[in-house]
Amino acid sequence: MYELYEWNHAVLAPFRAVADATRTFYQNPLNPLSQTEMGRTVAAMAELFERTTRVYEKPEWMIHDTLVDGLRVPVVDRTVLAKPFANLVHFERALPPGRRADPRFLIVAPMSGHYATLLRGTVEALLPYGDIYITDWIDARLVPLAAGRFDLDDYVDYVIEMLHFLGPDTHVIGVCQPAVPVMMAAARMAHEEDAAAPATMTLMGGPIDTRVNPTGVNRLAESKGIDWFRDNVVMKVPFPHPGFLRDVYPGFLQLTGFMSMNLDRHLIAHKDFFWHLVKNDGDSAEKHRVFYDEYNAVMDLTAEFYLQTVEEVFIKHSLPKGEITHRGLRLDMGKITQTALLTVEGENDDISGVGQTEAAQTLCRNIPDDMRVHYLQPKVGHYGVFNGSRFRAEIAPRIVDFALTHGLEARARRAASAGSAPAAPASKDAAAAPAESDPAPAGDKASVPAEAMMDLAPPVDPIELAAEAAEMRAVEFGHPQGVEDEVSAKGASGLMKALRKVKRKS
């Protein structure tokens, strides 16, 4: 089937070229027909045909600046760690020298068909308040066979290696599918008493326990069985791609599955796009282009990773049953005690049902109660859990607040004020001493280690501190400083109000 798909794309190439030329001709302002309804209709038909038959390339990040403390600063994305199947990308912000450090976040993007750029909105929302890194997974059809296999164990190894690279006091975020390997990585590092274990772990819309409130995706996996997936969706990469002969789960099959789940919505969206073009509604048409340029760009997954994930997560439910293993070691989620846990779900999520991600709270039974939070976002589906206006206004501030509250530096400050021993160092290169014994279960405060006791002290209020800083920045802009002062002052004032609004709601 993969060869048929490639052949079909090649056959349609001349027709796409003609359609693109037709669209250009009828949209040319020098052509009188471009100003008529007939001309716009022909151009709309040509563009719709070209877009629905195109193979979309990996999108660019297109994040060039952000607002920090009311000032607009440049942003550059750089690859800081290169692996055969993923790159670690850092979004470097041009901050003033001597400014305090922001929380360091590792966003583990889904490896489920779409590129990591699908989380562009997630990165943009967190950039004003954090030092952001993200896993940029590589299309499996571009990885030669000589690079070896990549399965679920390798995925966990990648997460652990990236946490080692970033060092202690890193806050890891697993969005959707990575929730499971992120939990596995945290558990493995807890087993090893690893100093680089994440300070906080945020799981968003992830399939931790798919037995809870199962969705159509969950029921399909259970009804078919792993042999059906192995026989029907695994294919070899055709020539002349670099990954020639590698067994993969093709991205175009995943995209077909996504589309079929809400086919009526996609058909309506394309119909509306056509009429927006005819009516010369450029803004609405451009929003459609931006969304589908991202949504239609898909990548292949290695067959071993895909099949292992389907079997362990959706069919055998190995994680909630306590049977999940990494490199032969059975992982006990109860070993996670020093990593604070935030779980986030969407009320209308039709991919990971309500309760599936919250199950992590039960599995991580030995995390103290004051180091765990669950949040259910009303009126959002799966995509809205990590993108969109409600994510920016309601979810992102909670993630930042959680990181500021439970970072190692915050724990050390609370420990100092309570007279306890200091926590592990927050420096990227510093190493914390391993614990001498396993921590006691949550609730037994007399036997809880000093690191956990730190969180029993009254916490600082990071939202109020951030709001005050934004307010002071807004006042400073009363004096000309050669920057767009009025706009920046409004940005600082708006940030202050947004932060305090979140505080009132929480």
Coordinates of C-alpha atoms in Angstrom, one line a residue:
M1 CA 0.0 0.0 0.0
Y2 CA 2.9 2.4 0.7
E3 CA 4.1 2.0 -2.8
L4 CA 0.6 2.7 -4.1
Y5 CA 0.4 5.8 -2.1
E6 CA 3.7 7.1 -3.4
W7 CA 2.7 6.1 -7.0
N8 CA -0.6 8.0 -6.6
H9 CA 1.2 11.1 -5.4
A10 CA 3.6 11.0 -8.4
V11 CA 0.7 10.5 -10.9
L12 CA -1.1 13.6 -9.5
A13 CA 2.0 15.8 -9.5
P14 CA 1.3 17.2 -13.1
F15 CA -2.3 17.9 -12.2
R16 CA -1.2 19.7 -9.0
A17 CA 1.2 21.9 -11.1
V18 CA -1.7 22.8 -13.5
A19 CA -4.0 23.6 -10.5
D20 CA -1.3 25.8 -8.9
A21 CA -0.7 27.6 -12.2
T22 CA -4.5 28.1 -12.6
R23 CA -4.8 29.5 -9.1
T24 CA -1.9 31.9 -9.7
F25 CA -3.4 33.1 -13.0
Y26 CA -6.9 33.8 -11.5
Q27 CA -5.5 35.5 -8.4
N28 CA -3.1 37.8 -10.2
P29 CA -4.2 41.4 -9.6
L30 CA -3.3 42.3 -13.2
N31 CA -6.0 39.8 -14.4
P32 CA -9.4 41.6 -14.5
L33 CA -11.1 38.2 -13.8
S34 CA -9.4 38.1 -10.4
Q35 CA -11.9 40.7 -9.2
T36 CA -14.9 38.8 -10.3
E37 CA -16.8 36.0 -8.5
M38 CA -16.2 33.7 -11.4
G39 CA -12.4 34.2 -11.2
R40 CA -12.3 33.7 -7.4
T41 CA -14.4 30.5 -7.8
V42 CA -12.0 29.0 -10.3
A43 CA -9.0 30.0 -8.2
A44 CA -10.7 28.5 -5.1
M45 CA -11.4 25.2 -6.9
A46 CA -7.7 25.0 -8.1
E47 CA -6.3 25.8 -4.6
L48 CA -8.6 23.3 -2.9
F49 CA -7.6 20.5 -5.3
E50 CA -3.9 21.3 -4.9
R51 CA -4.1 21.3 -1.1
T52 CA -6.1 18.1 -0.8
T53 CA -3.6 16.1 -3.0
R54 CA -0.4 17.6 -1.6
V55 CA 2.1 15.8 0.6
Y56 CA 2.9 18.2 3.4
E57 CA 6.5 18.7 4.5
K58 CA 7.5 19.3 8.1
P59 CA 6.5 22.8 9.1
E60 CA 9.0 25.3 10.6
W61 CA 8.7 26.5 14.2
M62 CA 8.2 30.1 13.1
I63 CA 8.8 31.4 16.7
H64 CA 10.9 34.5 16.4
D65 CA 10.1 36.5 19.5
T66 CA 8.3 36.4 22.8
L67 CA 7.2 38.8 25.6
V68 CA 9.3 38.6 28.8
D69 CA 8.7 40.9 31.7
G70 CA 6.8 43.2 29.3
L71 CA 9.7 43.4 26.8
R72 CA 9.7 41.8 23.3
V73 CA 12.8 39.7 23.0
P74 CA 14.2 37.6 20.1
V75 CA 13.9 33.8 20.1
V76 CA 16.1 31.4 18.2
D77 CA 15.5 27.6 18.0
R78 CA 18.7 25.6 18.2
T79 CA 19.4 21.8 18.2
V80 CA 21.5 21.2 21.3
L81 CA 21.5 17.4 21.3
A82 CA 21.2 15.2 18.2
K83 CA 20.1 11.6 18.2
P84 CA 19.2 9.3 15.3
F85 CA 15.5 9.5 16.0
A86 CA 15.2 12.8 17.7
N87 CA 16.8 16.2 18.3
L88 CA 16.6 18.2 21.5
V89 CA 15.6 21.7 20.5
H90 CA 16.2 24.7 22.7
F91 CA 14.3 28.0 22.3
E92 CA 17.0 30.5 23.2
R93 CA 15.7 33.9 24.4
A94 CA 17.8 37.0 24.2
L95 CA 17.4 38.0 27.9
P96 CA 19.2 40.9 29.7
P97 CA 22.4 39.9 31.5
G98 CA 22.0 39.2 35.2
R99 CA 18.3 38.4 35.0
R100 CA 17.0 35.7 37.3
A101 CA 16.7 32.2 35.8
D102 CA 13.3 30.9 34.8
P103 CA 12.1 27.4 35.3
R104 CA 13.6 24.9 32.8
F105 CA 11.0 22.8 31.0
L106 CA 11.5 19.7 28.9
I107 CA 8.4 19.2 26.7
V108 CA 8.2 15.7 25.4
A109 CA 6.2 15.9 22.2
P110 CA 4.0 13.1 21.0
M111 CA 5.5 10.6 18.6
S112 CA 2.1 9.7 17.2
G113 CA 2.1 10.8 13.6
H114 CA 2.4 14.6 13.8
Y115 CA 5.6 16.5 14.1
A116 CA 6.6 18.3 17.3
T117 CA 5.7 21.6 15.7
L118 CA 2.1 20.7 16.5
L119 CA 3.0 22.0 20.0
R120 CA 4.0 25.4 18.6
G121 CA 1.2 27.0 20.7
T122 CA 2.4 25.1 23.8
V123 CA 5.9 26.5 23.4
E124 CA 4.7 30.0 22.6
A125 CA 2.5 30.1 25.8
L126 CA 5.3 28.9 28.1
L127 CA 8.2 30.9 26.6
P128 CA 7.5 34.2 28.5
Y129 CA 7.9 32.3 31.8
G130 CA 10.3 29.4 31.1
D131 CA 13.4 28.2 29.5
I132 CA 11.9 25.8 27.0
Y133 CA 13.4 22.6 25.4
I134 CA 11.4 20.1 23.3
T135 CA 11.9 16.7 21.7
D136 CA 11.8 17.0 18.0
W137 CA 11.2 13.5 16.7
I138 CA 12.5 12.5 13.3
D139 CA 10.4 10.9 10.5
A140 CA 11.3 7.2 10.6
R141 CA 11.4 7.0 6.8
L142 CA 14.3 9.4 6.9
V143 CA 16.4 7.3 9.3
P144 CA 18.6 4.6 7.5
L145 CA 18.4 1.0 8.7
A146 CA 22.0 1.3 9.8
A147 CA 20.8 3.5 12.7
G148 CA 19.1 0.5 14.3
R149 CA 15.8 -0.1 16.0
F150 CA 13.7 2.3 18.1
D151 CA 11.1 1.0 20.5
L152 CA 9.4 2.0 23.7
D153 CA 12.5 1.2 25.8
D154 CA 14.6 3.4 23.5
Y155 CA 12.0 6.2 23.9
V156 CA 12.4 6.0 27.7
D157 CA 16.2 6.0 27.2
Y158 CA 16.0 9.2 25.1
V159 CA 13.9 11.0 27.8
I160 CA 16.4 10.0 30.5
E161 CA 19.4 11.0 28.5
M162 CA 17.8 14.4 27.8
L163 CA 17.1 14.9 31.5
H164 CA 20.7 14.1 32.2
F165 CA 21.8 16.6 29.6
L166 CA 19.6 19.3 31.2
G167 CA 20.5 18.5 34.8
P168 CA 18.6 18.7 38.1
D169 CA 15.7 21.0 38.6
T170 CA 14.2 20.3 35.2
H171 CA 10.4 20.2 34.8
V172 CA 9.2 17.6 32.3
I173 CA 5.9 17.8 30.4
G174 CA 4.4 14.8 28.6
V175 CA 1.8 15.8 26.1
C176 CA -0.7 13.0 25.1
Q177 CA 1.1 9.8 24.1
P178 CA 4.5 10.6 25.9
A179 CA 2.7 10.6 29.3
V180 CA 3.4 6.8 29.6
P181 CA 7.1 6.9 28.7
V182 CA 7.6 10.0 30.8
M183 CA 6.2 8.2 33.8
M184 CA 8.4 5.2 33.0
A185 CA 11.5 7.4 32.8
A186 CA 10.6 9.1 36.1
A187 CA 10.1 5.7 37.7
R188 CA 13.4 4.3 36.3
M189 CA 15.3 7.3 37.6
A190 CA 13.6 6.9 41.0
H191 CA 14.7 3.3 41.0
E192 CA 18.3 4.4 40.3
E193 CA 18.0 7.3 42.8
D194 CA 19.1 9.5 39.9
A195 CA 20.0 13.1 40.8
A196 CA 18.7 14.3 37.5
A197 CA 15.2 13.1 38.1
P198 CA 12.7 15.8 37.2
A199 CA 11.6 18.2 39.8
T200 CA 8.0 18.2 38.5
M201 CA 6.2 16.0 36.0
T202 CA 3.2 17.4 34.1
L203 CA 1.1 14.8 32.2
M204 CA -1.5 16.3 29.8
G205 CA -4.2 14.2 28.1
G206 CA -2.2 11.0 28.3
P207 CA -3.4 7.3 28.1
I208 CA -2.1 6.3 31.5
D209 CA -5.1 3.9 32.1
T210 CA -7.2 3.4 29.0
R211 CA -9.6 1.1 30.9
V212 CA -11.1 4.3 32.5
N213 CA -13.8 5.9 30.3
P214 CA -12.5 4.2 27.1
T215 CA -12.8 6.1 23.8
G216 CA -13.2 4.9 20.2
V217 CA -9.4 4.7 19.9
N218 CA -9.1 2.5 23.0
R219 CA -12.0 0.2 21.9
L220 CA -10.5 -0.2 18.4
A221 CA -7.1 -1.4 19.9
E222 CA -8.7 -3.9 22.2
S223 CA -11.1 -5.3 19.7
K224 CA -8.5 -5.9 16.9
G225 CA -5.6 -7.3 18.9
I226 CA -1.9 -6.8 18.2
D227 CA -1.7 -9.4 15.4
W228 CA -4.3 -7.3 13.3
F229 CA -2.1 -4.2 13.6
R230 CA 1.0 -6.1 12.8
D231 CA -0.6 -7.6 9.6
N232 CA -2.5 -4.5 8.4
V233 CA -0.7 -1.3 9.3
V234 CA 3.0 -2.1 9.3
M235 CA 4.7 -1.5 5.9
K236 CA 8.2 -1.1 4.5
V237 CA 9.5 2.3 3.5
P238 CA 9.8 2.4 -0.3
F239 CA 12.7 3.6 -2.4
P240 CA 14.2 6.2 -2.7
H241 CA 13.6 7.4 1.0
P242 CA 16.7 7.2 3.3
G243 CA 14.9 4.7 5.5
F244 CA 14.3 2.3 2.5
L245 CA 13.1 -1.2 3.8
R246 CA 12.6 0.0 7.4
D247 CA 9.3 -1.4 8.9
V248 CA 7.1 1.6 9.8
Y249 CA 3.6 2.6 10.7
P250 CA 3.0 5.2 7.9
G251 CA 2.0 8.7 8.8
F252 CA -0.6 8.8 6.0
L253 CA -2.5 5.9 7.7
Q254 CA -2.5 7.8 11.0
L255 CA -3.8 11.0 9.3
T256 CA -6.5 8.9 7.7
G257 CA -7.5 7.7 11.1
F258 CA -7.5 11.2 12.6
M259 CA -9.6 12.5 9.7
S260 CA -12.2 9.6 9.9
M261 CA -12.8 10.2 13.6
N262 CA -14.3 13.7 12.8
L263 CA -14.8 13.4 9.0
D264 CA -17.9 15.7 9.0
R265 CA -16.0 18.5 10.7
H266 CA -13.2 18.3 8.2
L267 CA -15.6 18.3 5.2
I268 CA -17.4 21.3 6.6
A269 CA -14.1 23.1 7.2
H270 CA -13.0 22.5 3.6
K271 CA -16.4 23.6 2.3
D272 CA -16.1 26.8 4.4
F273 CA -12.6 27.4 3.2
F274 CA -13.9 27.3 -0.4
W275 CA -16.5 29.9 0.2
H276 CA -14.2 32.1 2.2
L277 CA -12.0 32.2 -0.9
V278 CA -14.9 32.9 -3.2
K279 CA -16.1 35.7 -0.9
N280 CA -12.5 37.1 -0.6
D281 CA -12.5 36.5 3.2
G282 CA -8.7 36.4 3.4
D283 CA -8.4 36.2 7.2
S284 CA -10.7 33.2 7.6
A285 CA -9.0 31.4 4.6
E286 CA -5.5 32.0 6.1
K287 CA -6.6 30.5 9.4
H288 CA -7.6 27.4 7.6
R289 CA -4.3 27.2 5.7
V290 CA -2.3 27.6 8.9
F291 CA -4.2 24.9 10.8
Y292 CA -4.2 22.3 7.9
D293 CA -0.6 23.0 6.9
E294 CA 0.3 21.7 10.4
Y295 CA -2.4 19.0 10.7
N296 CA -1.7 17.4 7.4
A297 CA 2.0 17.2 7.9
V298 CA 2.6 13.7 9.3
M299 CA 5.6 11.4 9.9
D300 CA 6.2 7.6 9.9
L301 CA 6.8 5.8 13.2
T302 CA 9.0 2.8 13.6
A303 CA 7.0 -0.4 13.6
E304 CA 8.5 -1.7 16.8
F305 CA 7.7 1.4 18.8
Y306 CA 4.2 1.6 17.4
L307 CA 3.3 -2.1 18.0
Q308 CA 4.9 -2.1 21.5
T309 CA 3.0 1.0 22.5
V310 CA -0.3 -0.4 21.2
E311 CA 0.2 -3.7 23.0
E312 CA 1.5 -2.5 26.3
V313 CA -0.7 0.7 26.7
F314 CA -3.9 -0.1 24.9
I315 CA -4.3 -3.9 25.0
K316 CA -2.4 -5.3 28.0
H317 CA -2.7 -2.1 30.2
S318 CA 0.7 -2.9 31.6
L319 CA 1.3 0.4 33.3
P320 CA -1.8 0.6 35.5
K321 CA -1.5 -3.1 36.3
G322 CA 2.1 -2.6 37.6
E323 CA 3.5 -4.9 34.9
I324 CA 5.4 -2.3 32.7
T325 CA 9.1 -3.0 32.3
H326 CA 12.1 -1.1 31.0
R327 CA 15.1 -3.0 29.9
G328 CA 13.8 -6.0 31.9
L329 CA 13.2 -4.1 35.1
R330 CA 9.7 -4.0 36.3
L331 CA 8.9 -0.4 37.2
D332 CA 7.1 0.5 40.4
M333 CA 5.5 3.9 40.2
G334 CA 5.4 4.0 44.0
K335 CA 9.2 4.7 43.8
I336 CA 8.4 8.2 42.6
T337 CA 8.5 10.4 45.7
Q338 CA 10.6 13.5 45.0
T339 CA 9.0 14.5 41.7
A340 CA 5.8 16.6 42.0
L341 CA 2.9 15.5 39.8
L342 CA 0.5 17.7 37.9
T343 CA -2.1 16.0 35.7
V344 CA -4.3 17.9 33.2
E345 CA -7.4 16.7 31.3
G346 CA -9.9 18.1 28.9
E347 CA -13.6 17.8 29.6
N348 CA -14.5 16.9 26.0
D349 CA -11.4 14.9 25.1
D350 CA -12.3 12.1 22.7
I351 CA -8.8 10.7 22.4
S352 CA -7.8 10.2 26.1
G353 CA -11.0 10.0 28.1
V354 CA -11.6 11.9 31.3
G355 CA -9.9 9.9 34.2
Q356 CA -7.2 8.2 32.0
T357 CA -4.5 10.8 32.9
E358 CA -5.7 11.3 36.4
A359 CA -5.0 7.6 37.0
A360 CA -1.3 8.6 37.4
Q361 CA -2.2 10.2 40.7
T362 CA -3.3 6.8 42.1
L363 CA -0.3 5.0 40.6
C364 CA 2.2 7.5 42.1
R365 CA 0.9 6.7 45.5
N366 CA 3.9 7.8 47.5
I367 CA 4.2 11.4 46.2
P368 CA 3.1 13.6 49.2
D369 CA -0.3 15.2 48.9
D370 CA 1.0 18.7 48.8
M371 CA 3.2 17.8 45.8
R372 CA 0.3 16.6 43.6
V373 CA -2.5 18.4 41.7
H374 CA -5.1 17.3 39.1
Y375 CA -6.9 19.8 36.9
L376 CA -9.8 19.2 34.6
Q377 CA -10.2 22.0 32.0
P378 CA -13.9 22.6 31.1
K379 CA -15.1 23.0 27.5
V380 CA -11.9 21.7 25.6
G381 CA -11.2 18.6 23.6
H382 CA -7.9 16.8 23.1
Y383 CA -6.3 19.6 21.1
G384 CA -7.4 22.2 23.6
V385 CA -5.5 20.5 26.4
F386 CA -2.2 21.8 25.0
N387 CA -3.2 24.6 22.6
G388 CA -5.7 27.4 22.1
S389 CA -7.0 30.3 24.1
R390 CA -8.1 28.3 27.1
F391 CA -4.7 26.6 27.3
R392 CA -3.0 30.0 27.3
A393 CA -5.4 31.5 29.9
E394 CA -6.1 28.6 32.2
I395 CA -3.6 25.7 31.8
A396 CA -0.2 27.3 31.0
P397 CA -0.3 29.6 34.1
R398 CA -1.0 26.6 36.3
I399 CA 2.0 24.7 34.8
V400 CA 4.3 27.6 35.4
D401 CA 2.9 28.1 39.0
F402 CA 3.4 24.4 39.7
A403 CA 7.0 24.5 38.5
L404 CA 7.8 27.6 40.5
T405 CA 6.2 26.1 43.7
H406 CA 8.0 22.8 43.5
G407 CA 11.3 23.5 41.9
L408 CA 14.4 22.7 43.9
E409 CA 15.2 26.3 44.6
A410 CA 11.7 26.9 46.0
R411 CA 12.0 23.8 48.1
A412 CA 15.4 25.0 49.4
R413 CA 14.0 28.4 50.3
R414 CA 11.1 26.8 52.2
A415 CA 13.5 24.4 53.9
A416 CA 15.7 27.3 55.0
S417 CA 12.8 29.2 56.4
A418 CA 11.6 26.0 58.2
G419 CA 15.1 25.2 59.5
S420 CA 15.4 22.0 57.5
A421 CA 18.4 20.7 55.6
P422 CA 18.7 22.3 52.0
A423 CA 17.4 20.4 49.0
A424 CA 19.5 19.1 46.1
P425 CA 21.4 21.9 44.2
A426 CA 19.5 23.5 41.3
S427 CA 22.6 24.0 39.2
K428 CA 22.5 22.3 35.8
D429 CA 25.9 20.7 36.5
A430 CA 25.5 19.9 40.2
A431 CA 24.7 16.4 41.4
A432 CA 22.5 15.6 44.4
A433 CA 23.5 12.9 46.8
P434 CA 21.3 9.7 46.5
A435 CA 18.9 8.8 49.2
E436 CA 20.1 6.3 51.8
S437 CA 16.8 4.4 52.0
D438 CA 13.5 4.2 50.3
P439 CA 11.1 7.0 51.3
A440 CA 8.1 6.1 53.5
P441 CA 4.6 6.2 52.1
A442 CA 2.8 9.5 52.0
G443 CA 1.0 10.4 55.1
D444 CA 3.7 9.1 57.6
K445 CA 5.2 12.5 58.2
A446 CA 7.4 11.3 61.0
S447 CA 9.4 9.1 58.6
V448 CA 9.3 11.3 55.4
P449 CA 12.8 12.3 54.2
A450 CA 13.9 15.9 54.7
E451 CA 13.5 16.7 51.0
A452 CA 9.8 15.8 51.2
M453 CA 9.3 17.6 54.5
M454 CA 10.4 20.8 52.9
D455 CA 7.0 21.0 51.2
L456 CA 5.2 21.0 54.5
A457 CA 6.3 24.6 55.1
P458 CA 4.0 27.4 53.9
P459 CA 4.7 27.9 50.2
V460 CA 5.6 31.1 48.6
D461 CA 3.1 32.8 46.2
P462 CA 4.8 32.8 42.8
I463 CA 1.8 34.2 41.0
E464 CA 1.7 37.3 43.3
L465 CA 5.5 37.7 42.9
A466 CA 5.2 37.5 39.1
A467 CA 2.3 39.9 39.1
E468 CA 4.2 42.4 41.3
A469 CA 7.2 42.2 38.9
A470 CA 5.0 42.8 35.9
E471 CA 3.4 45.8 37.7
M472 CA 6.8 47.3 38.5
R473 CA 7.8 46.8 34.8
A474 CA 4.7 48.6 33.7
V475 CA 5.5 51.5 36.0
E476 CA 9.1 51.6 34.7
F477 CA 7.8 52.2 31.2
G478 CA 6.7 55.6 32.2
H479 CA 10.2 56.8 31.3
P480 CA 11.4 56.6 27.7
Q481 CA 13.9 53.8 27.1
G482 CA 14.1 53.5 23.3
V483 CA 11.7 50.5 23.1
E484 CA 8.1 50.4 22.2
D485 CA 7.3 51.6 25.7
E486 CA 3.6 52.1 25.4
V487 CA 2.9 48.7 23.9
S488 CA 5.3 47.0 26.4
A489 CA 3.8 48.7 29.3
K490 CA 0.4 47.5 28.3
G491 CA 1.8 44.0 27.9
A492 CA 3.2 44.1 31.4
S493 CA 0.0 45.4 32.9
G494 CA -2.0 42.8 31.0
L495 CA 0.3 40.0 32.3
M496 CA -0.2 41.3 35.9
K497 CA -4.0 41.2 35.5
A498 CA -3.9 37.7 33.9
L499 CA -1.7 36.3 36.7
R500 CA -3.9 37.7 39.4
K501 CA -7.0 36.4 37.6
V502 CA -5.6 32.9 37.6
K503 CA -4.8 33.3 41.4
R504 CA -8.4 34.2 42.2
K505 CA -9.8 31.2 40.2
S506 CA -7.4 28.7 41.8

